[in-house]
């Protein structure tokens, strides 16, 4: 009888826990000792991925999601897992889908760390990011985003007690990109330098730099044992990283081929889209995403691509 009650309690506890997890706007995955990835749910309620590292004397968070609700849920999960304080949030870049919840993290005790260019871009360039989808509410939210407290254009080591976390500047997605690695767990949070099975947003990017950065990741000494947390899509490995880099190179090649036969704009996109979809089955490649990708790739090859200009301090 005792045994049966115990079994029932365990089942009840398990399902309550599963229920709580199901209500989160992300899926929390432990990917190393005290290292977690928070992967955006299928409804994309969080807007992007996040994650965190628990050290001996505090917690470092990587990216803050798009919505403040998702950021609040993340803070709740961190407090459930550890009594240690949230000390830092590192923004991998300025895009609002990664910085929208910064104020929630700051209110929870975090110092906001970002590339130095983020201070100049976060409240202005994010408005361009949304293009025709901007609303007055969203504009007001963007203009009220907190500015980073600690701005860098150099690599940093952040010590969480005895735990080493390495913040690196990289090139390719915006011109103000950081990655975060946890060497003792062989984890690399790549921000949007890596998307897993999703067509990436090239609005501020340079594919030439981006694919070179991904080649650097793939050439890291521990690359085959490393867990990569992408900016969008599920937790990734070296194979996923190589596939994403191949996608960028195929996009470049297909757009270049179309340009050589004189195609542009919609005609160019109509030629490239089915070829990419055939090469990458199982990827999420929306019509809107592919049209934008082809346009930006075309501009990069033509030498007319506009990228965010580093602001004066
Ligand atoms: Zn981004």
GROMACS .gro file of C-alpha atoms and ligand atoms in nm:
model
  314
    1UNK     CA    1   0.000   0.000   0.000
    2UNK     CA    2   0.276   0.238   0.104
    3UNK     CA    3   0.450   0.156  -0.219
    4UNK     CA    4   0.139   0.231  -0.423
    5UNK     CA    5   0.093   0.571  -0.253
    6UNK     CA    6   0.459   0.651  -0.317
    7UNK     CA    7   0.420   0.557  -0.683
    8UNK     CA    8   0.107   0.773  -0.713
    9UNK     CA    9   0.284   1.067  -0.550
   10UNK     CA   10   0.578   1.035  -0.784
   11UNK     CA   11   0.348   1.021  -1.084
   12UNK     CA   12   0.148   1.320  -0.957
   13UNK     CA   13   0.468   1.516  -0.886
   14UNK     CA   14   0.606   1.427  -1.224
   15UNK     CA   15   0.299   1.540  -1.411
   16UNK     CA   16   0.275   1.866  -1.211
   17UNK     CA   17   0.634   1.935  -1.308
   18UNK     CA   18   0.567   1.843  -1.672
   19UNK     CA   19   0.265   2.074  -1.665
   20UNK     CA   20   0.477   2.365  -1.534
   21UNK     CA   21   0.738   2.297  -1.803
   22UNK     CA   22   0.466   2.283  -2.069
   23UNK     CA   23   0.350   2.631  -1.971
   24UNK     CA   24   0.694   2.785  -2.011
   25UNK     CA   25   0.748   2.977  -2.337
   26UNK     CA   26   1.076   2.784  -2.380
   27UNK     CA   27   1.213   2.436  -2.317
   28UNK     CA   28   1.484   2.425  -2.054
   29UNK     CA   29   1.762   2.176  -2.134
   30UNK     CA   30   2.058   2.098  -1.909
   31UNK     CA   31   2.364   2.074  -2.135
   32UNK     CA   32   2.640   2.051  -1.874
   33UNK     CA   33   2.691   2.074  -1.497
   34UNK     CA   34   2.503   2.393  -1.405
   35UNK     CA   35   2.470   2.496  -1.771
   36UNK     CA   36   2.127   2.530  -1.931
   37UNK     CA   37   1.990   2.616  -2.273
   38UNK     CA   38   1.642   2.775  -2.287
   39UNK     CA   39   1.514   2.689  -2.632
   40UNK     CA   40   1.228   2.893  -2.781
   41UNK     CA   41   0.906   2.690  -2.793
   42UNK     CA   42   0.724   2.579  -3.109
   43UNK     CA   43   0.495   2.886  -3.092
   44UNK     CA   44   0.802   3.117  -3.082
   45UNK     CA   45   0.660   3.293  -2.777
   46UNK     CA   46   1.007   3.367  -2.637
   47UNK     CA   47   1.132   3.501  -2.974
   48UNK     CA   48   1.481   3.350  -2.950
   49UNK     CA   49   1.694   3.120  -2.737
   50UNK     CA   50   1.860   3.203  -2.408
   51UNK     CA   51   2.061   3.012  -2.149
   52UNK     CA   52   2.253   3.043  -1.827
   53UNK     CA   53   2.557   2.927  -1.635
   54UNK     CA   54   2.550   2.866  -1.261
   55UNK     CA   55   2.889   2.929  -1.096
   56UNK     CA   56   2.997   2.904  -0.729
   57UNK     CA   57   2.886   3.254  -0.643
   58UNK     CA   58   2.630   3.353  -0.901
   59UNK     CA   59   2.463   3.309  -1.237
   60UNK     CA   60   2.543   3.449  -1.581
   61UNK     CA   61   2.258   3.461  -1.833
   62UNK     CA   62   2.308   3.467  -2.210
   63UNK     CA   63   2.043   3.675  -2.389
   64UNK     CA   64   1.707   3.788  -2.251
   65UNK     CA   65   1.446   3.675  -2.507
   66UNK     CA   66   1.207   3.911  -2.687
   67UNK     CA   67   0.921   3.921  -2.437
   68UNK     CA   68   0.942   4.030  -2.076
   69UNK     CA   69   0.708   3.740  -1.988
   70UNK     CA   70   0.962   3.492  -2.120
   71UNK     CA   71   1.243   3.670  -1.931
   72UNK     CA   72   1.036   3.656  -1.611
   73UNK     CA   73   0.977   3.283  -1.663
   74UNK     CA   74   1.354   3.239  -1.709
   75UNK     CA   75   1.428   3.423  -1.383
   76UNK     CA   76   1.172   3.195  -1.213
   77UNK     CA   77   1.345   2.883  -1.346
   78UNK     CA   78   1.687   3.009  -1.234
   79UNK     CA   79   1.554   3.078  -0.882
   80UNK     CA   80   1.398   2.730  -0.877
   81UNK     CA   81   1.736   2.571  -0.962
   82UNK     CA   82   1.972   2.776  -0.746
   83UNK     CA   83   1.968   3.021  -0.454
   84UNK     CA   84   2.272   3.200  -0.605
   85UNK     CA   85   2.218   3.553  -0.736
   86UNK     CA   86   2.182   3.645  -1.103
   87UNK     CA   87   2.489   3.862  -1.159
   88UNK     CA   88   2.521   3.917  -1.535
   89UNK     CA   89   2.333   3.902  -1.861
   90UNK     CA   90   2.542   3.899  -2.178
   91UNK     CA   91   2.364   4.022  -2.492
   92UNK     CA   92   2.507   3.840  -2.794
   93UNK     CA   93   2.392   4.135  -3.011
   94UNK     CA   94   2.147   4.426  -3.010
   95UNK     CA   95   1.847   4.266  -3.188
   96UNK     CA   96   1.532   4.301  -2.976
   97UNK     CA   97   1.447   3.931  -2.993
   98UNK     CA   98   1.760   3.880  -2.776
   99UNK     CA   99   1.750   4.199  -2.565
  100UNK     CA  100   1.375   4.260  -2.513
  101UNK     CA  101   1.381   4.112  -2.160
  102UNK     CA  102   1.699   4.289  -2.042
  103UNK     CA  103   1.514   4.509  -1.789
  104UNK     CA  104   1.369   4.200  -1.620
  105UNK     CA  105   1.719   4.055  -1.583
  106UNK     CA  106   1.853   4.388  -1.456
  107UNK     CA  107   1.569   4.410  -1.203
  108UNK     CA  108   1.668   4.059  -1.092
  109UNK     CA  109   2.021   4.186  -1.019
  110UNK     CA  110   2.210   4.147  -1.348
  111UNK     CA  111   2.470   4.381  -1.495
  112UNK     CA  112   2.410   4.398  -1.872
  113UNK     CA  113   2.723   4.317  -2.076
  114UNK     CA  114   2.725   4.383  -2.453
  115UNK     CA  115   2.946   4.478  -2.745
  116UNK     CA  116   3.024   4.849  -2.734
  117UNK     CA  117   2.816   4.915  -3.049
  118UNK     CA  118   2.500   4.785  -2.882
  119UNK     CA  119   2.458   5.103  -2.674
  120UNK     CA  120   2.432   5.308  -2.991
  121UNK     CA  121   2.205   5.070  -3.182
  122UNK     CA  122   1.963   4.910  -2.938
  123UNK     CA  123   1.705   5.191  -2.925
  124UNK     CA  124   1.727   5.299  -3.290
  125UNK     CA  125   1.832   5.019  -3.525
  126UNK     CA  126   1.583   4.779  -3.366
  127UNK     CA  127   1.307   4.991  -3.518
  128UNK     CA  128   1.445   4.916  -3.869
  129UNK     CA  129   1.469   4.549  -3.775
  130UNK     CA  130   1.088   4.526  -3.763
  131UNK     CA  131   1.036   4.712  -4.089
  132UNK     CA  132   0.666   4.726  -4.181
  133UNK     CA  133   0.577   4.513  -3.876
  134UNK     CA  134   0.659   4.793  -3.630
  135UNK     CA  135   0.370   4.915  -3.413
  136UNK     CA  136   0.352   5.222  -3.183
  137UNK     CA  137   0.369   4.993  -2.877
  138UNK     CA  138   0.671   4.808  -3.006
  139UNK     CA  139   0.845   5.135  -3.096
  140UNK     CA  140   0.787   5.265  -2.742
  141UNK     CA  141   0.921   4.940  -2.596
  142UNK     CA  142   1.235   4.958  -2.811
  143UNK     CA  143   1.299   5.321  -2.719
  144UNK     CA  144   1.279   5.226  -2.350
  145UNK     CA  145   1.516   4.926  -2.365
  146UNK     CA  146   1.792   4.958  -2.106
  147UNK     CA  147   2.141   5.043  -2.232
  148UNK     CA  148   2.420   4.796  -2.147
  149UNK     CA  149   2.618   4.873  -1.830
  150UNK     CA  150   2.942   4.716  -1.944
  151UNK     CA  151   3.036   4.772  -2.310
  152UNK     CA  152   3.333   4.602  -2.472
  153UNK     CA  153   3.503   4.556  -2.806
  154UNK     CA  154   3.752   4.311  -2.652
  155UNK     CA  155   3.730   3.954  -2.530
  156UNK     CA  156   3.649   3.922  -2.159
  157UNK     CA  157   3.679   3.653  -1.895
  158UNK     CA  158   3.398   3.658  -1.638
  159UNK     CA  159   3.470   3.460  -1.322
  160UNK     CA  160   3.171   3.315  -1.138
  161UNK     CA  161   3.377   3.228  -0.830
  162UNK     CA  162   3.612   2.960  -0.964
  163UNK     CA  163   3.409   2.903  -1.283
  164UNK     CA  164   3.546   3.061  -1.599
  165UNK     CA  165   3.316   3.205  -1.864
  166UNK     CA  166   3.471   3.349  -2.180
  167UNK     CA  167   3.304   3.630  -2.376
  168UNK     CA  168   3.445   3.681  -2.727
  169UNK     CA  169   3.386   3.939  -2.997
  170UNK     CA  170   3.309   3.784  -3.336
  171UNK     CA  171   3.219   3.915  -3.682
  172UNK     CA  172   2.928   3.849  -3.913
  173UNK     CA  173   2.573   3.895  -3.782
  174UNK     CA  174   2.547   4.264  -3.687
  175UNK     CA  175   2.890   4.424  -3.642
  176UNK     CA  176   2.850   4.402  -3.263
  177UNK     CA  177   2.844   4.032  -3.187
  178UNK     CA  178   2.958   3.837  -2.882
  179UNK     CA  179   2.974   3.465  -2.806
  180UNK     CA  180   2.986   3.309  -2.460
  181UNK     CA  181   3.169   2.986  -2.382
  182UNK     CA  182   3.198   2.770  -2.072
  183UNK     CA  183   3.527   2.581  -2.120
  184UNK     CA  184   3.479   2.334  -1.832
  185UNK     CA  185   3.147   2.217  -1.985
  186UNK     CA  186   3.248   2.246  -2.354
  187UNK     CA  187   2.951   2.471  -2.429
  188UNK     CA  188   2.942   2.761  -2.675
  189UNK     CA  189   2.650   3.002  -2.685
  190UNK     CA  190   2.680   3.136  -3.038
  191UNK     CA  191   2.399   3.393  -3.048
  192UNK     CA  192   2.283   3.434  -3.409
  193UNK     CA  193   2.617   3.322  -3.554
  194UNK     CA  194   2.437   2.984  -3.571
  195UNK     CA  195   2.074   2.902  -3.653
  196UNK     CA  196   1.970   2.536  -3.646
  197UNK     CA  197   1.753   2.435  -3.941
  198UNK     CA  198   1.602   2.785  -3.976
  199UNK     CA  199   1.681   3.040  -4.248
  200UNK     CA  200   1.880   3.320  -4.078
  201UNK     CA  201   1.809   3.693  -4.078
  202UNK     CA  202   2.082   3.868  -4.280
  203UNK     CA  203   1.953   4.225  -4.236
  204UNK     CA  204   2.273   4.352  -4.069
  205UNK     CA  205   2.500   4.066  -4.167
  206UNK     CA  206   2.801   4.000  -4.383
  207UNK     CA  207   2.790   3.643  -4.513
  208UNK     CA  208   3.162   3.665  -4.594
  209UNK     CA  209   3.247   3.733  -4.229
  210UNK     CA  210   2.970   3.513  -4.089
  211UNK     CA  211   3.075   3.192  -4.263
  212UNK     CA  212   3.438   3.261  -4.167
  213UNK     CA  213   3.337   3.288  -3.801
  214UNK     CA  214   3.146   2.958  -3.830
  215UNK     CA  215   3.458   2.803  -3.987
  216UNK     CA  216   3.653   2.923  -3.681
  217UNK     CA  217   3.400   2.757  -3.449
  218UNK     CA  218   3.426   2.431  -3.647
  219UNK     CA  219   3.807   2.447  -3.622
  220UNK     CA  220   3.810   2.483  -3.239
  221UNK     CA  221   4.013   2.214  -3.068
  222UNK     CA  222   3.708   2.067  -2.887
  223UNK     CA  223   3.455   2.131  -3.165
  224UNK     CA  224   3.349   1.766  -3.198
  225UNK     CA  225   3.273   1.746  -2.822
  226UNK     CA  226   3.118   2.093  -2.798
  227UNK     CA  227   2.750   2.164  -2.742
  228UNK     CA  228   2.646   2.471  -2.942
  229UNK     CA  229   2.349   2.679  -2.832
  230UNK     CA  230   2.224   2.864  -3.141
  231UNK     CA  231   2.030   3.190  -3.139
  232UNK     CA  232   1.734   3.012  -3.300
  233UNK     CA  233   1.653   2.642  -3.328
  234UNK     CA  234   1.736   2.349  -3.105
  235UNK     CA  235   2.064   2.268  -2.926
  236UNK     CA  236   2.323   2.191  -3.193
  237UNK     CA  237   2.641   1.995  -3.256
  238UNK     CA  238   2.932   2.022  -3.499
  239UNK     CA  239   2.728   1.861  -3.777
  240UNK     CA  240   2.456   2.128  -3.738
  241UNK     CA  241   2.721   2.401  -3.738
  242UNK     CA  242   2.870   2.269  -4.063
  243UNK     CA  243   2.523   2.242  -4.217
  244UNK     CA  244   2.444   2.602  -4.129
  245UNK     CA  245   2.772   2.725  -4.278
  246UNK     CA  246   2.702   2.522  -4.593
  247UNK     CA  247   2.359   2.692  -4.612
  248UNK     CA  248   2.524   3.036  -4.610
  249UNK     CA  249   2.771   2.928  -4.879
  250UNK     CA  250   2.494   2.772  -5.092
  251UNK     CA  251   2.287   3.089  -5.060
  252UNK     CA  252   2.586   3.291  -5.177
  253UNK     CA  253   2.657   3.053  -5.466
  254UNK     CA  254   2.295   3.036  -5.586
  255UNK     CA  255   2.250   3.413  -5.570
  256UNK     CA  256   2.580   3.463  -5.756
  257UNK     CA  257   2.468   3.217  -6.027
  258UNK     CA  258   2.134   3.398  -6.067
  259UNK     CA  259   2.313   3.733  -6.090
  260UNK     CA  260   2.538   3.599  -6.364
  261UNK     CA  261   2.235   3.525  -6.583
  262UNK     CA  262   2.098   3.873  -6.516
  263UNK     CA  263   1.825   3.791  -6.262
  264UNK     CA  264   1.731   4.032  -5.989
  265UNK     CA  265   1.469   4.103  -5.723
  266UNK     CA  266   1.170   3.867  -5.734
  267UNK     CA  267   1.298   3.671  -6.033
  268UNK     CA  268   1.621   3.602  -5.846
  269UNK     CA  269   1.431   3.490  -5.533
  270UNK     CA  270   1.202   3.268  -5.746
  271UNK     CA  271   1.507   3.090  -5.883
  272UNK     CA  272   1.700   3.054  -5.556
  273UNK     CA  273   1.415   2.957  -5.317
  274UNK     CA  274   1.323   2.612  -5.458
  275UNK     CA  275   1.690   2.517  -5.497
  276UNK     CA  276   1.765   2.601  -5.131
  277UNK     CA  277   1.452   2.421  -5.013
  278UNK     CA  278   1.556   2.109  -5.205
  279UNK     CA  279   1.907   2.123  -5.060
  280UNK     CA  280   1.779   2.178  -4.704
  281UNK     CA  281   1.466   1.966  -4.649
  282UNK     CA  282   1.334   1.986  -4.294
  283UNK     CA  283   1.445   2.348  -4.258
  284UNK     CA  284   1.203   2.628  -4.181
  285UNK     CA  285   1.243   2.864  -4.478
  286UNK     CA  286   0.948   3.103  -4.502
  287UNK     CA  287   0.873   3.296  -4.823
  288UNK     CA  288   0.936   3.621  -4.637
  289UNK     CA  289   1.270   3.497  -4.501
  290UNK     CA  290   1.396   3.375  -4.836
  291UNK     CA  291   1.295   3.691  -5.022
  292UNK     CA  292   1.486   3.900  -4.767
  293UNK     CA  293   1.788   3.666  -4.769
  294UNK     CA  294   1.820   3.677  -5.144
  295UNK     CA  295   1.787   4.058  -5.146
  296UNK     CA  296   2.055   4.103  -4.878
  297UNK     CA  297   2.288   3.849  -5.040
  298UNK     CA  298   2.243   4.024  -5.375
  299UNK     CA  299   2.332   4.358  -5.211
  300UNK     CA  300   2.639   4.208  -5.044
  301UNK     CA  301   2.764   4.068  -5.375
  302UNK     CA  302   2.692   4.401  -5.546
  303UNK     CA  303   2.883   4.589  -5.275
  304UNK     CA  304   2.575   4.797  -5.184
  305UNK     CA  305   2.479   4.623  -4.858
  306UNK     CA  306   2.415   4.869  -4.574
  307UNK     CA  307   2.535   4.756  -4.234
  308UNK     CA  308   2.493   4.935  -3.901
  309UNK     CA  309   2.757   5.204  -3.857
  310UNK     CA  310   2.958   5.184  -3.532
  311UNK     CA  311   2.834   5.475  -3.320
  312UNK     CA  312   3.057   5.734  -3.154
  313UNK     CA  313   3.064   5.696  -2.776
  314LIG    ZN1  314   1.976   3.858  -3.448
   0.00000   0.00000   0.00000
